[in-house]
Short mmCIF file of C-alpha atoms and ligand atoms in Angstrom, two decimals:
data_model
loop_
_atom_site.label_atom_id
_atom_site.label_comp_id
_atom_site.label_asym_id
_atom_site.label_seq_id
_atom_site.Cartn_x
_atom_site.Cartn_y
_atom_site.Cartn_z
CA MET J 1 0.00 0.00 0.00
CA THR J 2 1.59 3.28 -1.07
CA ALA J 3 0.71 6.71 -2.36
CA GLY J 4 4.22 8.02 -1.90
CA ASP J 5 5.94 8.60 1.43
CA GLU J 6 5.29 12.30 1.19
CA PHE J 7 1.51 11.86 0.91
CA PRO J 8 0.73 12.25 4.67
CA GLU J 9 2.88 15.40 4.67
CA ARG J 10 0.79 16.84 1.85
CA LEU J 11 -2.35 16.08 3.85
CA ARG J 12 -0.86 17.76 6.94
CA ALA J 13 0.17 20.81 4.97
CA ALA J 14 -3.41 21.24 3.74
CA THR J 15 -4.92 20.83 7.23
CA SER J 16 -3.02 20.42 10.52
CA ASP J 17 -0.89 17.92 12.41
CA ALA J 18 -3.92 16.93 14.51
CA ALA J 19 -5.81 15.95 11.38
CA VAL J 20 -3.35 13.32 10.14
CA VAL J 21 -2.35 10.35 12.32
CA THR J 22 0.33 7.96 11.07
CA ASP J 23 1.59 6.52 14.35
CA PRO J 24 0.82 2.75 14.15
CA ASP J 25 -0.15 2.51 17.85
CA MET J 26 -2.58 5.40 17.55
CA MET J 27 -4.01 3.98 14.32
CA ALA J 28 -4.54 0.44 15.62
CA GLY J 29 -7.98 0.98 17.18
CA TYR J 30 -9.36 2.33 13.90
CA LEU J 31 -8.22 -0.63 11.82
CA THR J 32 -10.33 -3.37 13.40
CA ASP J 33 -14.12 -3.52 13.57
CA TRP J 34 -16.28 -3.78 16.73
CA ARG J 35 -16.70 -7.54 16.29
CA HIS J 36 -12.97 -8.12 15.67
CA MET J 37 -13.83 -9.89 12.44
CA PHE J 38 -12.00 -7.59 10.05
CA THR J 39 -8.64 -5.83 10.25
CA GLY J 40 -7.46 -3.63 7.42
CA GLN J 41 -4.51 -1.45 6.47
CA ALA J 42 -4.37 2.29 5.96
CA ILE J 43 -1.74 4.87 5.09
CA ALA J 44 -3.12 7.19 7.78
CA VAL J 45 -6.12 7.96 9.94
CA LEU J 46 -7.46 11.40 9.08
CA ARG J 47 -9.21 13.32 11.85
CA PRO J 48 -10.41 16.60 10.32
CA GLY J 49 -11.83 19.30 12.59
CA SER J 50 -14.11 20.99 10.07
CA THR J 51 -16.02 20.46 6.85
CA GLN J 52 -13.41 22.54 5.01
CA GLU J 53 -10.70 20.17 6.24
CA VAL J 54 -12.75 17.15 5.10
CA SER J 55 -13.10 18.76 1.69
CA ALA J 56 -9.36 19.54 1.43
CA LEU J 57 -8.41 15.98 2.46
CA VAL J 58 -10.87 14.35 0.05
CA ARG J 59 -9.59 16.53 -2.80
CA LEU J 60 -6.00 15.43 -2.16
CA CYS J 61 -7.00 11.77 -1.89
CA ALA J 62 -8.93 12.01 -5.17
CA GLU J 63 -5.91 13.55 -6.90
CA ALA J 64 -3.64 10.79 -5.60
CA GLY J 65 -6.18 7.99 -6.24
CA VAL J 66 -6.23 7.07 -2.55
CA ALA J 67 -9.44 5.44 -1.30
CA ILE J 68 -11.28 6.82 1.73
CA VAL J 69 -13.01 4.76 4.41
CA PRO J 70 -15.30 7.01 6.47
CA GLN J 71 -15.58 6.08 10.14
CA GLY J 72 -17.76 7.31 12.99
CA GLY J 73 -17.94 5.43 16.30
CA ASN J 74 -16.77 2.15 14.69
CA THR J 75 -19.73 0.29 16.22
CA GLY J 76 -21.04 -0.97 12.87
CA LEU J 77 -21.72 -4.71 12.77
CA ALA J 78 -20.92 -5.30 9.08
CA GLY J 79 -17.27 -4.23 8.79
CA GLY J 80 -18.24 -1.15 6.76
CA ALA J 81 -15.82 1.20 8.54
CA THR J 82 -12.80 -1.10 8.21
CA PRO J 83 -10.48 -0.85 5.17
CA GLN J 84 -10.71 -3.79 2.79
CA GLY J 85 -8.17 -4.90 0.19
CA ASP J 86 -4.66 -3.73 -0.67
CA ALA J 87 -5.39 -0.50 -2.55
CA PRO J 88 -3.90 2.61 -0.95
CA GLN J 89 -6.49 3.98 1.48
CA VAL J 90 -7.01 6.20 4.48
CA ILE J 91 -9.57 6.09 7.26
CA LEU J 92 -11.43 9.36 7.60
CA SER J 93 -12.71 9.62 11.18
CA LEU J 94 -15.34 12.26 11.88
CA ALA J 95 -14.77 11.95 15.64
CA ARG J 96 -13.43 15.48 16.12
CA MET J 97 -16.44 17.02 14.41
CA ASN J 98 -18.81 16.41 17.31
CA ASN J 99 -20.55 19.75 17.93
CA ILE J 100 -24.26 20.00 18.43
CA ARG J 101 -24.83 23.30 16.69
CA SER J 102 -28.42 24.12 17.62
CA VAL J 103 -31.62 22.70 19.07
CA ASP J 104 -34.98 24.16 18.06
CA PRO J 105 -37.76 22.87 20.32
CA VAL J 106 -40.44 24.84 18.44
CA GLY J 107 -39.34 23.90 14.91
CA LEU J 108 -38.65 20.39 16.28
CA CYS J 109 -35.15 19.94 14.90
CA ILE J 110 -31.52 19.63 15.95
CA GLU J 111 -28.40 20.38 13.89
CA ALA J 112 -25.30 18.34 14.69
CA GLU J 113 -21.94 17.54 13.14
CA ALA J 114 -21.38 14.02 11.86
CA GLY J 115 -19.11 12.98 14.74
CA ALA J 116 -21.64 13.94 17.44
CA ILE J 117 -22.39 10.91 19.59
CA LEU J 118 -25.98 9.67 19.30
CA GLN J 119 -26.42 9.69 23.08
CA SER J 120 -25.30 13.36 23.29
CA VAL J 121 -27.82 14.30 20.61
CA ARG J 122 -30.58 12.46 22.48
CA GLU J 123 -29.58 14.21 25.72
CA ALA J 124 -29.52 17.63 24.05
CA ALA J 125 -33.05 17.00 22.77
CA THR J 126 -34.23 15.80 26.19
CA ALA J 127 -32.85 18.97 27.79
CA GLU J 128 -35.37 20.87 25.64
CA ASP J 129 -38.16 18.40 26.47
CA ARG J 130 -37.97 16.86 23.01
CA LEU J 131 -36.97 13.41 21.78
CA PHE J 132 -34.59 12.28 19.05
CA PRO J 133 -36.08 8.82 18.57
CA VAL J 134 -33.16 6.77 17.21
CA SER J 135 -32.05 4.62 20.13
CA LEU J 136 -29.79 1.58 20.08
CA ALA J 137 -27.52 -0.28 22.47
CA ALA J 138 -24.38 1.29 20.96
CA GLU J 139 -25.66 4.88 21.30
CA GLY J 140 -22.88 5.82 23.73
CA SER J 141 -20.36 5.47 20.85
CA ALA J 142 -22.32 5.49 17.55
CA THR J 143 -22.29 8.83 15.74
CA ILE J 144 -24.81 10.84 13.75
CA GLY J 145 -22.78 10.29 10.56
CA GLY J 146 -22.74 6.55 11.25
CA ILE J 147 -26.46 6.22 11.89
CA ILE J 148 -27.18 8.20 8.72
CA ALA J 149 -24.69 6.22 6.62
CA THR J 150 -26.18 2.92 7.83
CA ASN J 151 -29.79 4.18 7.98
CA ALA J 152 -29.83 2.74 11.48
CA GLY J 153 -33.03 1.42 12.99
CA GLY J 154 -33.02 0.63 16.70
CA VAL J 155 -35.88 0.20 19.12
CA ASN J 156 -38.30 2.98 18.14
CA VAL J 157 -38.74 2.32 14.42
CA LEU J 158 -42.27 1.03 14.90
CA ARG J 159 -43.50 4.50 15.79
CA TYR J 160 -40.96 6.95 14.39
CA GLY J 161 -39.39 5.17 11.42
CA MET J 162 -35.72 4.57 10.62
CA THR J 163 -33.01 7.25 10.52
CA ARG J 164 -34.05 8.00 6.94
CA ASP J 165 -37.39 9.25 8.23
CA LEU J 166 -35.71 11.62 10.66
CA VAL J 167 -33.21 13.46 8.43
CA LEU J 168 -34.38 16.90 7.30
CA GLY J 169 -31.12 18.38 6.04
CA LEU J 170 -27.66 17.14 5.14
CA GLU J 171 -24.20 18.51 4.54
CA VAL J 172 -22.15 16.12 2.40
CA VAL J 173 -18.66 16.16 0.92
CA LEU J 174 -18.61 14.48 -2.48
CA ALA J 175 -15.86 12.25 -3.87
CA ASP J 176 -14.12 15.21 -5.56
CA GLY J 177 -14.20 17.37 -2.41
CA THR J 178 -17.25 19.46 -3.36
CA VAL J 179 -19.30 20.48 -0.31
CA ILE J 180 -23.08 20.25 -0.64
CA ASP J 181 -24.65 22.34 2.11
CA ALA J 182 -28.35 21.56 2.44
CA LEU J 183 -28.92 21.72 6.18
CA ARG J 184 -32.28 23.48 5.73
CA PRO J 185 -34.61 22.29 8.50
CA LEU J 186 -37.59 21.98 6.14
CA ARG J 187 -40.28 19.36 6.37
CA LYS J 188 -41.55 20.26 2.93
CA ASP J 189 -38.89 20.76 0.25
CA ASN J 190 -39.78 19.27 -3.11
CA ALA J 191 -37.24 21.60 -4.73
CA ALA J 192 -34.46 19.40 -3.33
CA ARG J 193 -35.88 16.39 -5.19
CA TYR J 194 -34.73 13.18 -3.58
CA TRP J 195 -30.93 13.40 -3.59
CA LYS J 196 -30.50 13.43 0.21
CA GLN J 197 -32.04 9.97 0.41
CA LEU J 198 -29.24 8.57 -1.76
CA PHE J 199 -26.66 9.26 0.94
CA ILE J 200 -28.75 7.83 3.78
CA GLY J 201 -27.90 4.15 4.07
CA SER J 202 -25.13 4.27 1.44
CA GLU J 203 -22.46 3.22 3.99
CA GLY J 204 -19.98 5.90 3.00
CA ALA J 205 -19.82 4.79 -0.63
CA LEU J 206 -21.45 7.87 -2.20
CA GLY J 207 -20.26 10.77 -0.05
CA ILE J 208 -19.10 11.82 3.40
CA VAL J 209 -21.75 13.14 5.73
CA THR J 210 -20.30 16.07 7.68
CA ALA J 211 -23.43 17.42 9.40
CA ALA J 212 -27.18 16.91 9.53
CA THR J 213 -30.40 18.53 10.62
CA LEU J 214 -32.53 15.93 12.35
CA ARG J 215 -36.20 15.82 13.17
CA LEU J 216 -37.25 15.86 16.83
CA VAL J 217 -40.60 14.82 18.26
CA PRO J 218 -42.41 15.83 21.46
CA ARG J 219 -41.05 13.74 24.34
CA PRO J 220 -43.63 11.25 25.61
CA LEU J 221 -44.26 12.23 29.25
CA HIS J 222 -45.88 8.92 30.13
CA ARG J 223 -44.23 5.60 29.53
CA SER J 224 -45.32 2.01 30.03
CA VAL J 225 -42.91 -0.92 29.72
CA ALA J 226 -43.85 -4.58 30.11
CA LEU J 227 -42.10 -7.92 29.71
CA VAL J 228 -44.28 -10.95 29.00
CA SER J 229 -43.53 -14.53 28.07
CA VAL J 230 -45.35 -16.41 25.32
CA PRO J 231 -45.15 -20.03 24.17
CA ASP J 232 -44.46 -19.43 20.47
CA VAL J 233 -43.97 -16.83 17.74
CA GLN J 234 -47.49 -17.21 16.35
CA THR J 235 -48.81 -16.16 19.77
CA ALA J 236 -46.34 -13.26 19.79
CA LEU J 237 -47.99 -12.04 16.57
CA SER J 238 -51.45 -12.24 18.21
CA VAL J 239 -50.18 -10.10 21.09
CA PHE J 240 -48.64 -7.64 18.63
CA SER J 241 -51.85 -7.29 16.68
CA HIS J 242 -53.84 -6.71 19.88
CA ALA J 243 -51.30 -4.16 21.18
CA GLN J 244 -51.63 -2.21 17.93
CA THR J 245 -55.41 -2.23 18.16
CA VAL J 246 -55.50 -1.02 21.76
CA LEU J 247 -52.46 1.26 21.94
CA GLY J 248 -52.43 2.56 18.36
CA ASP J 249 -49.81 5.28 17.83
CA ALA J 250 -48.67 5.04 21.46
CA LEU J 251 -46.97 1.68 20.76
CA THR J 252 -43.27 2.52 20.34
CA ALA J 253 -41.46 -0.81 20.61
CA PHE J 254 -42.35 -4.47 20.31
CA GLU J 255 -39.29 -6.64 20.79
CA LEU J 256 -39.05 -10.43 20.61
CA MET J 257 -36.36 -12.44 22.42
CA GLU J 258 -35.71 -16.13 22.56
CA ALA J 259 -35.48 -17.50 26.14
CA ALA J 260 -31.90 -18.70 25.59
CA ALA J 261 -30.81 -15.19 24.51
CA LEU J 262 -31.93 -13.78 27.87
CA GLU J 263 -30.38 -16.68 29.78
CA ARG J 264 -27.06 -15.71 28.16
CA VAL J 265 -27.54 -12.14 29.43
CA GLU J 266 -28.12 -13.47 32.97
CA THR J 267 -24.97 -15.60 32.68
CA HIS J 268 -22.66 -12.82 31.53
CA PHE J 269 -24.10 -9.76 33.28
CA ASN J 270 -25.47 -8.99 36.70
CA LEU J 271 -29.04 -8.82 35.40
CA THR J 272 -31.95 -11.00 36.52
CA LEU J 273 -34.96 -11.95 34.45
CA PRO J 274 -38.11 -11.16 36.48
CA VAL J 275 -40.41 -13.28 34.29
CA GLN J 276 -40.39 -17.05 34.01
CA SER J 277 -41.66 -19.93 31.91
CA GLY J 278 -41.62 -18.71 28.35
CA ALA J 279 -40.05 -20.02 25.19
CA TRP J 280 -40.14 -16.43 23.90
CA TYR J 281 -40.28 -13.06 25.62
CA LEU J 282 -41.85 -9.80 24.47
CA LEU J 283 -40.70 -6.38 25.58
CA ILE J 284 -43.50 -3.93 24.89
CA GLU J 285 -43.16 -0.17 25.30
CA ALA J 286 -45.79 2.51 24.84
CA GLY J 287 -45.35 6.24 25.25
CA SER J 288 -47.64 9.23 25.11
CA THR J 289 -47.80 12.90 25.92
CA LEU J 290 -51.39 12.32 27.11
CA SER J 291 -52.39 10.84 30.47
CA GLY J 292 -54.25 7.53 30.80
CA LEU J 293 -51.51 5.46 29.19
CA ALA J 294 -50.85 3.26 32.26
CA GLU J 295 -54.52 2.24 32.46
CA THR J 296 -54.73 1.50 28.72
CA SER J 297 -51.52 -0.56 28.76
CA GLU J 298 -52.63 -2.54 31.79
CA ALA J 299 -56.02 -3.24 30.22
CA MET J 300 -54.25 -4.44 27.07
CA LEU J 301 -52.07 -6.80 29.10
CA GLU J 302 -55.03 -8.11 31.08
CA ASP J 303 -56.67 -9.04 27.76
CA VAL J 304 -53.47 -10.84 26.76
CA PHE J 305 -53.58 -12.96 29.92
CA GLU J 306 -57.34 -13.57 29.67
CA LYS J 307 -56.94 -14.84 26.12
CA GLY J 308 -54.33 -17.29 27.42
CA TRP J 309 -51.57 -15.88 25.23
CA ALA J 310 -49.09 -14.86 27.93
CA THR J 311 -47.65 -17.36 30.40
CA ASP J 312 -46.07 -14.78 32.76
CA GLY J 313 -45.40 -11.07 32.75
CA VAL J 314 -44.44 -7.93 34.60
CA VAL J 315 -45.26 -4.25 34.11
CA ALA J 316 -42.51 -1.86 35.21
CA SER J 317 -43.69 0.17 38.18
CA SER J 318 -40.83 2.69 38.12
CA ALA J 319 -38.42 4.24 35.64
CA GLY J 320 -35.65 2.13 37.19
CA GLN J 321 -37.58 -1.09 36.59
CA ALA J 322 -38.34 -0.05 33.01
CA ASP J 323 -34.61 0.56 32.46
CA HIS J 324 -33.88 -2.87 33.96
CA LEU J 325 -36.23 -4.56 31.47
CA TRP J 326 -34.57 -2.68 28.61
CA ALA J 327 -31.10 -3.53 29.93
CA LEU J 328 -31.96 -7.23 29.53
CA ARG J 329 -32.79 -6.62 25.87
CA GLU J 330 -29.84 -4.32 25.20
CA HIS J 331 -27.22 -6.68 26.61
CA ILE J 332 -28.10 -9.52 24.23
CA THR J 333 -25.57 -8.48 21.56
CA GLU J 334 -22.76 -8.21 24.10
CA ALA J 335 -23.78 -11.48 25.82
CA GLU J 336 -23.59 -13.13 22.41
CA ALA J 337 -20.11 -11.68 21.87
CA LYS J 338 -19.04 -13.14 25.24
CA SER J 339 -20.49 -16.57 24.36
CA GLY J 340 -18.02 -17.32 21.58
CA ARG J 341 -18.10 -17.19 17.84
CA SER J 342 -21.32 -16.25 16.08
CA VAL J 343 -22.59 -15.68 12.59
CA LYS J 344 -25.00 -12.74 12.47
CA HIS J 345 -28.05 -12.34 10.29
CA ASP J 346 -30.00 -9.09 10.31
CA VAL J 347 -33.10 -10.01 8.38
CA SER J 348 -36.49 -8.52 7.69
CA LEU J 349 -39.59 -10.34 6.52
CA PRO J 350 -43.27 -9.67 6.11
CA ILE J 351 -44.28 -10.10 9.77
CA ALA J 352 -46.79 -12.86 9.01
CA ALA J 353 -43.97 -14.98 7.52
CA PHE J 354 -41.92 -15.19 10.74
CA PRO J 355 -43.54 -18.35 12.22
CA ALA J 356 -43.01 -20.34 9.00
CA PHE J 357 -39.51 -18.92 8.51
CA LEU J 358 -38.43 -19.72 12.08
CA GLU J 359 -39.89 -23.21 11.89
CA ALA J 360 -37.97 -23.94 8.69
CA PHE J 361 -34.83 -22.42 10.22
CA GLY J 362 -35.18 -24.59 13.37
CA THR J 363 -35.60 -27.76 11.29
CA ARG J 364 -32.86 -27.10 8.75
CA LEU J 365 -30.13 -25.60 10.97
CA PRO J 366 -29.03 -28.92 12.61
CA GLU J 367 -28.86 -30.52 9.16
CA VAL J 368 -26.34 -27.87 8.07
CA GLU J 369 -24.36 -27.63 11.33
CA ALA J 370 -25.12 -30.11 14.12
CA GLU J 371 -23.52 -28.01 16.87
CA ALA J 372 -25.06 -24.68 15.96
CA THR J 373 -27.02 -22.78 18.64
CA PRO J 374 -29.52 -20.11 17.55
CA ASN J 375 -29.62 -16.70 19.27
CA VAL J 376 -32.76 -15.06 17.92
CA PHE J 377 -34.01 -11.64 19.03
CA GLY J 378 -35.00 -8.33 17.53
CA HIS J 379 -37.60 -5.83 16.55
CA LEU J 380 -40.60 -8.02 15.71
CA GLY J 381 -42.83 -4.96 15.37
CA ASP J 382 -40.64 -3.78 12.49
CA GLY J 383 -40.46 -7.23 10.87
CA ASN J 384 -36.73 -7.31 11.75
CA LEU J 385 -35.06 -10.12 13.66
CA HIS J 386 -31.42 -10.89 14.32
CA VAL J 387 -31.31 -14.58 13.53
CA ASN J 388 -27.82 -15.13 14.91
CA VAL J 389 -26.14 -18.49 15.30
CA LEU J 390 -23.41 -19.45 17.77
CA LEU J 391 -20.91 -21.83 16.21
CA PRO J 392 -17.99 -23.94 17.40
CA LYS J 393 -14.64 -22.35 16.50
CA GLU J 394 -13.82 -24.76 13.70
CA ALA J 395 -17.30 -24.86 12.09
CA ASP J 396 -17.83 -23.43 8.61
CA SER J 397 -20.14 -20.41 8.78
CA THR J 398 -20.81 -20.18 5.03
CA GLY J 399 -23.40 -22.97 4.95
CA VAL J 400 -25.28 -21.50 7.92
CA MET J 401 -25.33 -18.02 6.39
CA ARG J 402 -26.51 -19.36 3.06
CA LEU J 403 -29.26 -21.37 4.74
CA VAL J 404 -30.62 -18.34 6.59
CA HIS J 405 -30.40 -16.02 3.62
CA ASP J 406 -31.94 -18.56 1.23
CA LEU J 407 -34.85 -18.99 3.64
CA VAL J 408 -35.19 -15.21 3.91
CA HIS J 409 -35.19 -14.92 0.13
CA ALA J 410 -37.78 -17.69 -0.19
CA HIS J 411 -40.06 -15.94 2.34
CA GLY J 412 -39.85 -12.57 0.57
CA GLY J 413 -37.47 -10.83 2.98
CA SER J 414 -34.25 -8.79 3.04
CA ILE J 415 -30.82 -9.95 4.20
CA SER J 416 -29.97 -6.53 5.63
CA ALA J 417 -32.70 -4.86 7.62
CA GLU J 418 -30.70 -2.24 9.54
CA HIS J 419 -27.00 -3.12 9.95
CA GLY J 420 -26.00 -2.66 6.31
CA LEU J 421 -23.96 -4.77 3.93
CA GLY J 422 -20.47 -3.55 4.83
CA GLN J 423 -17.91 -6.13 3.78
CA TYR J 424 -19.64 -8.83 5.82
CA ARG J 425 -22.71 -9.29 3.59
CA VAL J 426 -21.57 -8.01 0.24
CA ALA J 427 -21.03 -11.42 -1.37
CA GLU J 428 -24.44 -12.62 -0.21
CA TRP J 429 -26.05 -9.43 -1.49
CA GLU J 430 -24.46 -10.01 -4.89
CA ARG J 431 -25.62 -13.64 -4.84
CA LEU J 432 -29.24 -12.83 -4.03
CA THR J 433 -29.91 -9.42 -5.59
CA ALA J 434 -31.40 -9.14 -9.06
CA ARG J 435 -28.82 -8.20 -11.69
CA ALA J 436 -30.88 -5.22 -12.91
CA GLU J 437 -30.91 -3.77 -9.38
CA GLN J 438 -27.15 -4.21 -9.04
CA VAL J 439 -26.58 -2.46 -12.37
CA LEU J 440 -28.84 0.43 -11.34
CA LEU J 441 -26.86 0.93 -8.13
CA GLY J 442 -23.62 0.67 -10.09
CA ARG J 443 -24.78 3.55 -12.29
CA ILE J 444 -25.54 5.73 -9.27
CA LYS J 445 -22.12 4.89 -7.81
CA THR J 446 -20.37 5.73 -11.08
CA ALA J 447 -22.17 9.06 -11.31
CA LEU J 448 -21.16 10.14 -7.81
CA ASP J 449 -17.78 8.46 -7.42
CA PRO J 450 -16.34 7.76 -10.89
CA GLN J 451 -12.90 6.83 -9.52
CA GLY J 452 -14.43 4.40 -7.01
CA ILE J 453 -12.45 5.88 -4.10
CA LEU J 454 -15.25 6.02 -1.53
CA ASN J 455 -15.29 2.97 0.74
CA PRO J 456 -14.37 0.33 -1.88
CA GLY J 457 -15.51 -3.25 -1.32
CA LYS J 458 -18.55 -2.29 0.76
CA GLY J 459 -21.89 -2.87 -0.86
CA LEU J 460 -22.03 -0.30 -3.61
CA SER J 461 -19.52 -1.17 -6.26
CA ILE J 462 -19.05 0.10 -9.78
CA LYS J 463 -17.95 -3.24 -11.18
CA GLU J 464 -21.48 -4.47 -11.99
CA HIS J 465 -22.19 -1.39 -14.00
CA LYS J 466 -18.92 -1.59 -15.91
CA ALA J 467 -19.45 -5.27 -16.66
CA ALA J 468 -23.00 -4.70 -17.90
C1 FAD Z 501 -24.16 -3.43 20.89
C2 FAD Z 501 -24.62 -2.93 19.54
C3 FAD Z 501 -25.98 -2.79 19.28
C4 FAD Z 501 -26.41 -2.29 18.05
N1 FAD Z 501 -27.76 -2.16 17.83
C5 FAD Z 501 -28.18 -1.66 16.66
C6 FAD Z 501 -29.59 -1.50 16.41
O1 FAD Z 501 -30.43 -1.80 17.23
N2 FAD Z 501 -29.95 -0.99 15.22
C7 FAD Z 501 -29.04 -0.63 14.26
O2 FAD Z 501 -29.45 -0.17 13.19
N3 FAD Z 501 -27.72 -0.79 14.47
C8 FAD Z 501 -27.27 -1.29 15.63
N4 FAD Z 501 -25.93 -1.46 15.84
C9 FAD Z 501 -24.97 -1.17 14.76
C10 FAD Z 501 -24.31 0.22 14.83
O3 FAD Z 501 -24.35 0.77 16.10
C11 FAD Z 501 -25.00 1.15 13.87
O4 FAD Z 501 -24.80 0.66 12.57
C12 FAD Z 501 -24.50 2.60 13.92
O5 FAD Z 501 -25.31 3.35 13.06
C13 FAD Z 501 -23.05 2.77 13.49
O6 FAD Z 501 -22.61 4.09 13.82
P1 FAD Z 501 -21.05 4.41 13.92
O7 FAD Z 501 -20.90 5.87 14.11
O8 FAD Z 501 -20.40 3.55 14.91
O9 FAD Z 501 -20.60 4.04 12.44
P2 FAD Z 501 -19.30 3.23 11.98
O10 FAD Z 501 -19.33 1.85 12.52
O11 FAD Z 501 -18.09 4.02 12.23
O12 FAD Z 501 -19.57 3.17 10.40
C14 FAD Z 501 -20.66 2.44 9.89
C15 FAD Z 501 -20.75 2.69 8.36
O13 FAD Z 501 -21.06 4.06 8.10
C16 FAD Z 501 -20.01 4.70 7.36
N5 FAD Z 501 -19.86 6.04 7.93
C17 FAD Z 501 -19.64 6.37 9.24
N6 FAD Z 501 -19.63 7.70 9.39
C18 FAD Z 501 -19.85 8.23 8.16
C19 FAD Z 501 -19.96 9.55 7.65
N7 FAD Z 501 -19.85 10.62 8.45
N8 FAD Z 501 -20.18 9.73 6.33
C20 FAD Z 501 -20.31 8.67 5.50
N9 FAD Z 501 -20.22 7.39 5.92
C21 FAD Z 501 -20.00 7.18 7.23
C22 FAD Z 501 -18.80 3.81 7.53
O14 FAD Z 501 -17.93 3.91 6.42
C23 FAD Z 501 -19.44 2.44 7.64
O15 FAD Z 501 -19.74 1.95 6.35
C24 FAD Z 501 -25.46 -1.95 17.05
C25 FAD Z 501 -24.10 -2.10 17.32
C26 FAD Z 501 -23.67 -2.58 18.54
C27 FAD Z 501 -22.20 -2.70 18.79
#
């Protein structure tokens, strides 16, 4: 990997010493992904302090033909922020650009730089009695640029949509260094056509997000959180349907967890499950600015017990208890990481297809890998489950991944609901995505990044278009 020994010096001259890191010890943490699945090489880690510095650095990289791997909090689960391949490349970390520029509680929006930590943005909104709804277990490290680039979901999608639905304005640096400043906090802006949507979910392959204006919502003053156990996924769907009927818009989260996933949380963390005797558990949250929510939620749960759907359950009676129930859910990913090697699948399906899909998965998995252990959990209300599989060290993960993705394909689903393709899923995406769709995306990539220097090897590639 080379772009000439003097290349980092040229980058420093155009920005500052703080913006260009070449010390191998200081670079190490940026070169490996959160799951420790991928480690890449880079000439330098760039840490610009402003949009102008991002632009200057991108311009120099474009001139030298050096690829750029954008990175936020490096919590992505698909290896998208880790360099791939031997081509000369740099990591461009947005971490220093972490200012929250303004909060407007009347216009319901917040403007933040790409490196702002999701949790800080949520706290800044809360301080003004507003809510930024994107919430996920990695929010203490994940950044605004990262959630936009991955179109992150999280636990409130059911009510507020994905990140895509919450971006009003964007500032983006294109592959040639051009800055597009469209941070306008407008809800209605047909003059801007649809271009902003192209960057949301493009995993750093079309441009570098440097700032965004995000939509806020009124903060629900009343909250109801319950954990119930059910015997099977079909029953979980009955509970979901009933919760929607009774709670309507107030229903914010409907999470499904396999019993074994929560047992792993109890094993690895000091957290106790207050509900017993279920094969599956449901975490149900409702929120409202209006009073009467507690009574409505309790009535809904009473119905669920009367109908014989739930086997056990608890309603949080304090904010602390509600946080405890959520902590059980949010530690599943880390408990899985502590349980050994796993192959992750982040799938979405039409919700009605989940029982048939999971039954086929349960039957076929032992045929493919006798010692595989499923770890299934996720956002059932959004039709998105993480159908993860723990595997012995020496087992081949390819067959398991193909099995899950083939079943997803057969049931009309998607192999990447919210985590993105990164480098982890790109081969599977190519295997299962219609050629015409790949060519279309290749054309968009070519139009925006003709040299192919933005995040090569991650999802969007120009090779399909060129080959077509
Ligand atoms: C414990 C845990 C729980 C998680 N739960 C969820 C969940 O519920 N829902 C969910 O959707 N995700 C979840 N994730 C995944 C991850 O947190 C999200 O994908 C998050 O959006 C990544 O943000 P980041 O700043 O860490 O991005 P990074 O990991 O740094 O980067 C992710 C991708 O975005 C690109 N990128 C980053 N910043 C920019 C930028 N400024 N401009 C252009 N491209 C950029 C990178 O190149 C890469 O392709 C979880 C992760 C962990 C570790």
